[in-house]
Tab-separated table of C-alpha atoms in Angstrom:
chain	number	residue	atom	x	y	z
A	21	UNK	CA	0.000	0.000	0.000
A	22	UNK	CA	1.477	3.649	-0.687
A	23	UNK	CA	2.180	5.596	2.183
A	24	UNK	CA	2.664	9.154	1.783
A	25	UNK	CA	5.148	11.014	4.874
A	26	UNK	CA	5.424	14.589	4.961
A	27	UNK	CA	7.639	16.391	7.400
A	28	UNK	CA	7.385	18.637	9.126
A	29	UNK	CA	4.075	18.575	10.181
A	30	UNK	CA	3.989	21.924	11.739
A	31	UNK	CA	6.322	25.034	10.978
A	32	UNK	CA	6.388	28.166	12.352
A	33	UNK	CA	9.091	30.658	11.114
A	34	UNK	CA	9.980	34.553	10.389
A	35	UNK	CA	9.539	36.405	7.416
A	36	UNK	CA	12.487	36.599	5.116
A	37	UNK	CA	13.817	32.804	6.134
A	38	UNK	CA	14.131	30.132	4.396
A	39	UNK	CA	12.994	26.556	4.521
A	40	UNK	CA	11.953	23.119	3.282
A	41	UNK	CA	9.190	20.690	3.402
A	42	UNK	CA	9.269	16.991	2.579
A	43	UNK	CA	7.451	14.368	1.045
A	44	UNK	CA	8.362	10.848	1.204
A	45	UNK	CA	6.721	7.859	-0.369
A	46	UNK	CA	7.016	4.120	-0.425
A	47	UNK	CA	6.235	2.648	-3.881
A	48	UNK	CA	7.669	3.462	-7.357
A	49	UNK	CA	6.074	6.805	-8.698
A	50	UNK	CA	6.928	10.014	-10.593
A	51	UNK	CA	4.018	11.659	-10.464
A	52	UNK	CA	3.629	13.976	-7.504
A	53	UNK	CA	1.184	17.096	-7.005
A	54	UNK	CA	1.793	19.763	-4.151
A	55	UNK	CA	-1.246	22.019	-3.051
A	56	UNK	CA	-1.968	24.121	-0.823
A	57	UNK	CA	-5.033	24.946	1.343
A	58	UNK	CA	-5.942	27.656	3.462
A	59	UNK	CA	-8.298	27.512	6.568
A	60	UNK	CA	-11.631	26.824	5.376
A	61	UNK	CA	-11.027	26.527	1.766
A	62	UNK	CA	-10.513	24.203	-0.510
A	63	UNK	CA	-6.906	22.634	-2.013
A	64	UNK	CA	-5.540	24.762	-4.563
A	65	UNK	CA	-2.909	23.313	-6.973
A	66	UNK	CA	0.507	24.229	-6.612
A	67	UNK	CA	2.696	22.048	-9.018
A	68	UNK	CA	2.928	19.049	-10.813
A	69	UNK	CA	5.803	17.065	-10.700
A	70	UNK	CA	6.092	14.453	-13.524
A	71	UNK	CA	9.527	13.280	-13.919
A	72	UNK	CA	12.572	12.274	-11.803
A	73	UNK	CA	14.530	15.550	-11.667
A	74	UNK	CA	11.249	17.685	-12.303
A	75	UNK	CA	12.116	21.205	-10.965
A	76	UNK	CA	9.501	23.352	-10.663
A	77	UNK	CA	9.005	27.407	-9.711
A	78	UNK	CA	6.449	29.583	-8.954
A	79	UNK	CA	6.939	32.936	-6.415
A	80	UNK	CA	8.702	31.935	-3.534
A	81	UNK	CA	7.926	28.236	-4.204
A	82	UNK	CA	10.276	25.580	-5.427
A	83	UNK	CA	9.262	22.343	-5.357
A	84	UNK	CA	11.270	19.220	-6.887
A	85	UNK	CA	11.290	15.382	-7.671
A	86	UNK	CA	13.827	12.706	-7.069
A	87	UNK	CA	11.750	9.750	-8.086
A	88	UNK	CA	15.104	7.363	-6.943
A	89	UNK	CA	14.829	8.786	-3.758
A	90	UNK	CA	10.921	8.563	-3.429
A	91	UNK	CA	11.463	11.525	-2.235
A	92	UNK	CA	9.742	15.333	-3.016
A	93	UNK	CA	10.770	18.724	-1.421
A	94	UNK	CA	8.952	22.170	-1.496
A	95	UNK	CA	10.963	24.684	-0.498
A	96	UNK	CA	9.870	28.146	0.677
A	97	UNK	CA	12.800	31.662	-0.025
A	98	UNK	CA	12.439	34.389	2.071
A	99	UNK	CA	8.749	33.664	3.533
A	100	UNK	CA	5.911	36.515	3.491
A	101	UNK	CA	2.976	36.030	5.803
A	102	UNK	CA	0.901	35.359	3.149
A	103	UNK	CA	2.567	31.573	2.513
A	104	UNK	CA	1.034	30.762	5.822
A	105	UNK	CA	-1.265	27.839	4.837
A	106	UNK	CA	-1.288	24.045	4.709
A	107	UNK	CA	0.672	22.277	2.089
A	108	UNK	CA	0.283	18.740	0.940
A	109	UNK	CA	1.402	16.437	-1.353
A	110	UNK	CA	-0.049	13.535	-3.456
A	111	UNK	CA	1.640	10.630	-4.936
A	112	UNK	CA	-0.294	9.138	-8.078
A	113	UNK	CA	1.103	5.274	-8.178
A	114	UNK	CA	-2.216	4.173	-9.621
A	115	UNK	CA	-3.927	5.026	-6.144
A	116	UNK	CA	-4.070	8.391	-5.312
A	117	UNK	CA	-2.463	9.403	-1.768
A	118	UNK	CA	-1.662	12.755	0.271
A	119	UNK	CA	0.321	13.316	2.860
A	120	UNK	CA	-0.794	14.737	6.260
A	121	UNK	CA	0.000	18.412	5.206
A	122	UNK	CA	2.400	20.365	6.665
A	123	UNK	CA	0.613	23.395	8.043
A	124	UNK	CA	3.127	26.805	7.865
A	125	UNK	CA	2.631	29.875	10.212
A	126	UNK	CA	4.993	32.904	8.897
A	127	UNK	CA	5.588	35.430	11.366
A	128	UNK	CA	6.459	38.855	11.298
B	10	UNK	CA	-15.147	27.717	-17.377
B	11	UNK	CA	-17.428	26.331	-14.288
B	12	UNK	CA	-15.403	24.674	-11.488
B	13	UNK	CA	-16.181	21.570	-9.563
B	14	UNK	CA	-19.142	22.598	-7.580
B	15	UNK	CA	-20.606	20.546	-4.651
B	16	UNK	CA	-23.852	20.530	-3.086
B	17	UNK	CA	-24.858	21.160	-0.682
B	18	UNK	CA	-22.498	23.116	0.846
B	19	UNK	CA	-23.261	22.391	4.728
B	20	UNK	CA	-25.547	19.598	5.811
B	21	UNK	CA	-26.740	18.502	9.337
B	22	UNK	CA	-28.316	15.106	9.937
B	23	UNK	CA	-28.941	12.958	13.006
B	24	UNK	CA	-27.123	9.908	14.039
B	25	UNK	CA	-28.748	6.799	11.529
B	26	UNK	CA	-29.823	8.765	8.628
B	27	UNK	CA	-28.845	8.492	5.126
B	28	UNK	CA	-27.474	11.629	3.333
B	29	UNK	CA	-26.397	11.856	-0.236
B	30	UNK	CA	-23.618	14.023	-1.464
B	31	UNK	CA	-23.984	15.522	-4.946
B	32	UNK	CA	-20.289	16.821	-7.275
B	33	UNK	CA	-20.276	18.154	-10.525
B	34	UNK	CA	-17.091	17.780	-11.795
B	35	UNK	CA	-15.946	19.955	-14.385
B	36	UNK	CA	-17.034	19.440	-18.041
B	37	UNK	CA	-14.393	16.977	-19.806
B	38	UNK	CA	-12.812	15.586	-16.702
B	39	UNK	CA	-12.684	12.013	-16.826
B	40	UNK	CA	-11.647	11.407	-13.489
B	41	UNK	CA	-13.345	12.243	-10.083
B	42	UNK	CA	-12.273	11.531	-6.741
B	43	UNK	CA	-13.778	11.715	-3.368
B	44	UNK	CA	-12.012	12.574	-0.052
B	45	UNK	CA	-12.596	12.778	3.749
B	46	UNK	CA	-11.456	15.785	5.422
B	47	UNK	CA	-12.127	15.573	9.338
B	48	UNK	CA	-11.224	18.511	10.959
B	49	UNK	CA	-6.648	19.370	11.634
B	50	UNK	CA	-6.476	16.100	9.336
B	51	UNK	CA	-5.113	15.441	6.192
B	52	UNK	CA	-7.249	13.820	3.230
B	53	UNK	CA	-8.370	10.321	3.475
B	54	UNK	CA	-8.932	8.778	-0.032
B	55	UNK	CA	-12.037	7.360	-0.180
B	56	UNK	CA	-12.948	6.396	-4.022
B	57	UNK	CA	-11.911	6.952	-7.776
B	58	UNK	CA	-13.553	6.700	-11.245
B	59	UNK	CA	-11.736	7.287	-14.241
B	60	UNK	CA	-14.019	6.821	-17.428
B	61	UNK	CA	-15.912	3.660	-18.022
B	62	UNK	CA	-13.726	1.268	-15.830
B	63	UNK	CA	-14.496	-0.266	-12.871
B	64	UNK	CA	-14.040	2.550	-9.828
B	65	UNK	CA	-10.862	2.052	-6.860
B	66	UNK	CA	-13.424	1.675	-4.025
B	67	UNK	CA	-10.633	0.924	-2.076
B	68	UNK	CA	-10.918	3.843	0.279
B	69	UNK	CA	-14.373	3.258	1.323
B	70	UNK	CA	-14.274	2.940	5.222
B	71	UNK	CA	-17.466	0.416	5.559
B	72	UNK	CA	-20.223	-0.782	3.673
B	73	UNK	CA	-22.294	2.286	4.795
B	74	UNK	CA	-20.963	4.407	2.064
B	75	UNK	CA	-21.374	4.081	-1.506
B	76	UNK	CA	-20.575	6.505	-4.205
B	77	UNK	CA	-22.200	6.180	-7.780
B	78	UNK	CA	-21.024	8.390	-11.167
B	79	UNK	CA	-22.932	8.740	-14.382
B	80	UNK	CA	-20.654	8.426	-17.315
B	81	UNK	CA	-18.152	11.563	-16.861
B	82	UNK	CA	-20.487	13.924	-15.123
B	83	UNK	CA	-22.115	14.287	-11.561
B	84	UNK	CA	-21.432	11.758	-8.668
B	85	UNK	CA	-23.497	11.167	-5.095
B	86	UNK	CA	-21.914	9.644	-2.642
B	87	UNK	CA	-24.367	8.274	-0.189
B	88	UNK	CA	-24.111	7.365	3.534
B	89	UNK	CA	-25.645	5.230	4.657
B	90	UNK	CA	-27.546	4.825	8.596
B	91	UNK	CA	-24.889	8.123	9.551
B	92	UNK	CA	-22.437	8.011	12.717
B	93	UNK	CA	-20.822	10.787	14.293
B	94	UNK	CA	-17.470	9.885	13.502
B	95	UNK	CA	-18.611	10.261	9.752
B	96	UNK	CA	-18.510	13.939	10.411
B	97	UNK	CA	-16.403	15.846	8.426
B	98	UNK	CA	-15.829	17.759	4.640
B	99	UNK	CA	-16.391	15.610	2.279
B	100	UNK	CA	-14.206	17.023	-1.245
B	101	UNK	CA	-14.640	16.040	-4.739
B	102	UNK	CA	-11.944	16.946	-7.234
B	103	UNK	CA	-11.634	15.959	-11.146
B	104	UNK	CA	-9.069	15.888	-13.425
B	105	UNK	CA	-8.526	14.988	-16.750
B	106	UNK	CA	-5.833	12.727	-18.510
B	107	UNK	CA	-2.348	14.642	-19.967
B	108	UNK	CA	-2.131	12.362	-22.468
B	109	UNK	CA	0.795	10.562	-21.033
B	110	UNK	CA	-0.465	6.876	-20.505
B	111	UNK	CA	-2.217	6.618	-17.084
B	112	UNK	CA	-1.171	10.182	-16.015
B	113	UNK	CA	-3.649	12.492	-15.139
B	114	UNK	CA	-3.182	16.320	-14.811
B	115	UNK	CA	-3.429	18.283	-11.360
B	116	UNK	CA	-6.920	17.874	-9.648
B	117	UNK	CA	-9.383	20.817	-9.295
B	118	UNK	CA	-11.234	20.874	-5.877
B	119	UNK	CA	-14.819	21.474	-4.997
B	120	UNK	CA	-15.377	23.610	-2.124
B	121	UNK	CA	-16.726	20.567	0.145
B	122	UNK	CA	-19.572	19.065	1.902
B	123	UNK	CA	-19.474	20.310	5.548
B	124	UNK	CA	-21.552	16.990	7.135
B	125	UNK	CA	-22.376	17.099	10.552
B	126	UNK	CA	-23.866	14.128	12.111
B	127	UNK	CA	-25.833	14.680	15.790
C-alpha cells in the first residue's frame, strides 16, 4: 500500500527565512502534485511534478522530484505572511495518496 | 469555465440517517475523486472513477458508504444509517488525462460538503 510522509508537520518561522518541506513515499512513482489549502477553503494546486529531476518554480515556491529517492521537497525563499497555509502532497502510483500536510505559520 | 461545484455546501443530519452528497465535476474531466477531510487532518482517499472502468473503491471505510457516477459527469456519494465519527468535509476533485499513458493532470477541488452528524 502507498504511504505518503510529509515532514514537518507543523512550521512556524519569520519572514524573510528560508525553509523546506518533505514528502516521502514508499512505492515506485513520478508523479507527484503539491497544493496548498488555506483555513476553510478548498486545495488549490501548486505544481505538478512528472519526472525524476522535475524542478519546478512559482513565487517563492520551489518544489522538486527525485523519483530514486521517493522523495519530493517544497521549499519556501524568504517567507511573506501570506505563505502561511497548509501544504500537501499527493503521490499518483495508480492510487491516489496525500500526505498529512504540513501546516506553515509565517511570522512577522 | 465552471469549477467543480458541490452541493450542498453544509448539511446537518442525526445519528442513523442516510445523506447523499452531490459533485459536478468539471465538463471533460474524466476522473473524479472523493475525499474525507475531518477537521486538523489530512485527506483520506475514499474512491476513484476514471471513465468507463471499474471505480478504486478501495478507500471506502465500511459498507455504509457508496458513491455512484454517471458516465463523466455528476457523482453522489451516499451514507448510509450516519455516525458521528462520519462527520467531516467531504471534497470532490476531477481531473482529466495529460495524455501521457495513465497520467492524469493536477486535480481541481470542490469547495466541500461540511456533514455534521448529531
Amino acid at each position: 500500500e502507498l504511504k505518503v510522509e510529509q515532514n514537518p508537520l507543523f512550521l512556524s518561522m519569520q519572514e524573510g527565512k528560508n525553509y523546506t518541506i518533505y514528502c516521502n513515499y514508499s512505492t515506485t512513482s513520478d508523479r507527484l502534485y503539491w497544493y496548498r489549502q488555506d483555513p476553510g477553503k478548498s486545495l488549490e494546486s501548486l505544481f505538478v511534478l512528472l519526472s525524476n529531476g522535475a524542478v519546478k518554480q512559482e513565487g517563492r515556491l520551489m518544489a522538486s522530484l527525485d523519483t530514486k529517492a521517493r522523495l519530493s521537497t517544497l521549499h519556501i525563499t524568504a517567507a511573506v505572511h501570506d505563505l502561511s497555509a497548509t501544504y500537501f502532497c499527493a503521490v499518483d502510483s495508480n492510487d491516489m495518496r496525500f500526505g498529512a500536510g504540513t501546516r506553515l505559520t509565517v511570522k512577522p | 469555465g465552471a469549477g467543480v461545484s458541490q452541493s450542498p455546501s453544509n448539511k446537518v443530519t442525526e445519528k442513523g440517517k442516510d445523506v447523499e452528497l452531490r459533485c459536478d465535476p468539471i465538463s471533460g474531466h474524466t476522473a473524479l475523486y472523493w475525499y474525507r477531510q475531518r477537521l486538523g487532518q489530512g485527506l483520506e482517499f475514499l474512491i476513484y472513477f476514471q471513465g468507463n472502468s471499474a471505480p478504486d473503491k478501495s478507500g471506502l471505510p465500511s459498507d455504509r458508504f457508496s458513491a455512484e457516477r454517471t458516465g463523466e459527469s455528476v457523482s453522489t456519494l451516499t451514507i448510509q444509517r450516519t455516525q458521528q465519527e462520519d462527520s467531516a468535509v467531504y471534497l470532490c476533485a476531477s481531473s482529466h488525462p495529460l495524455g501521457l499513458a495513465g497520467v492524469q493532470d493536477t486535480q481541481y477541488f470542490g469547495p466541500g460538503t461540511r456533514l455534521t452528524v448529531l
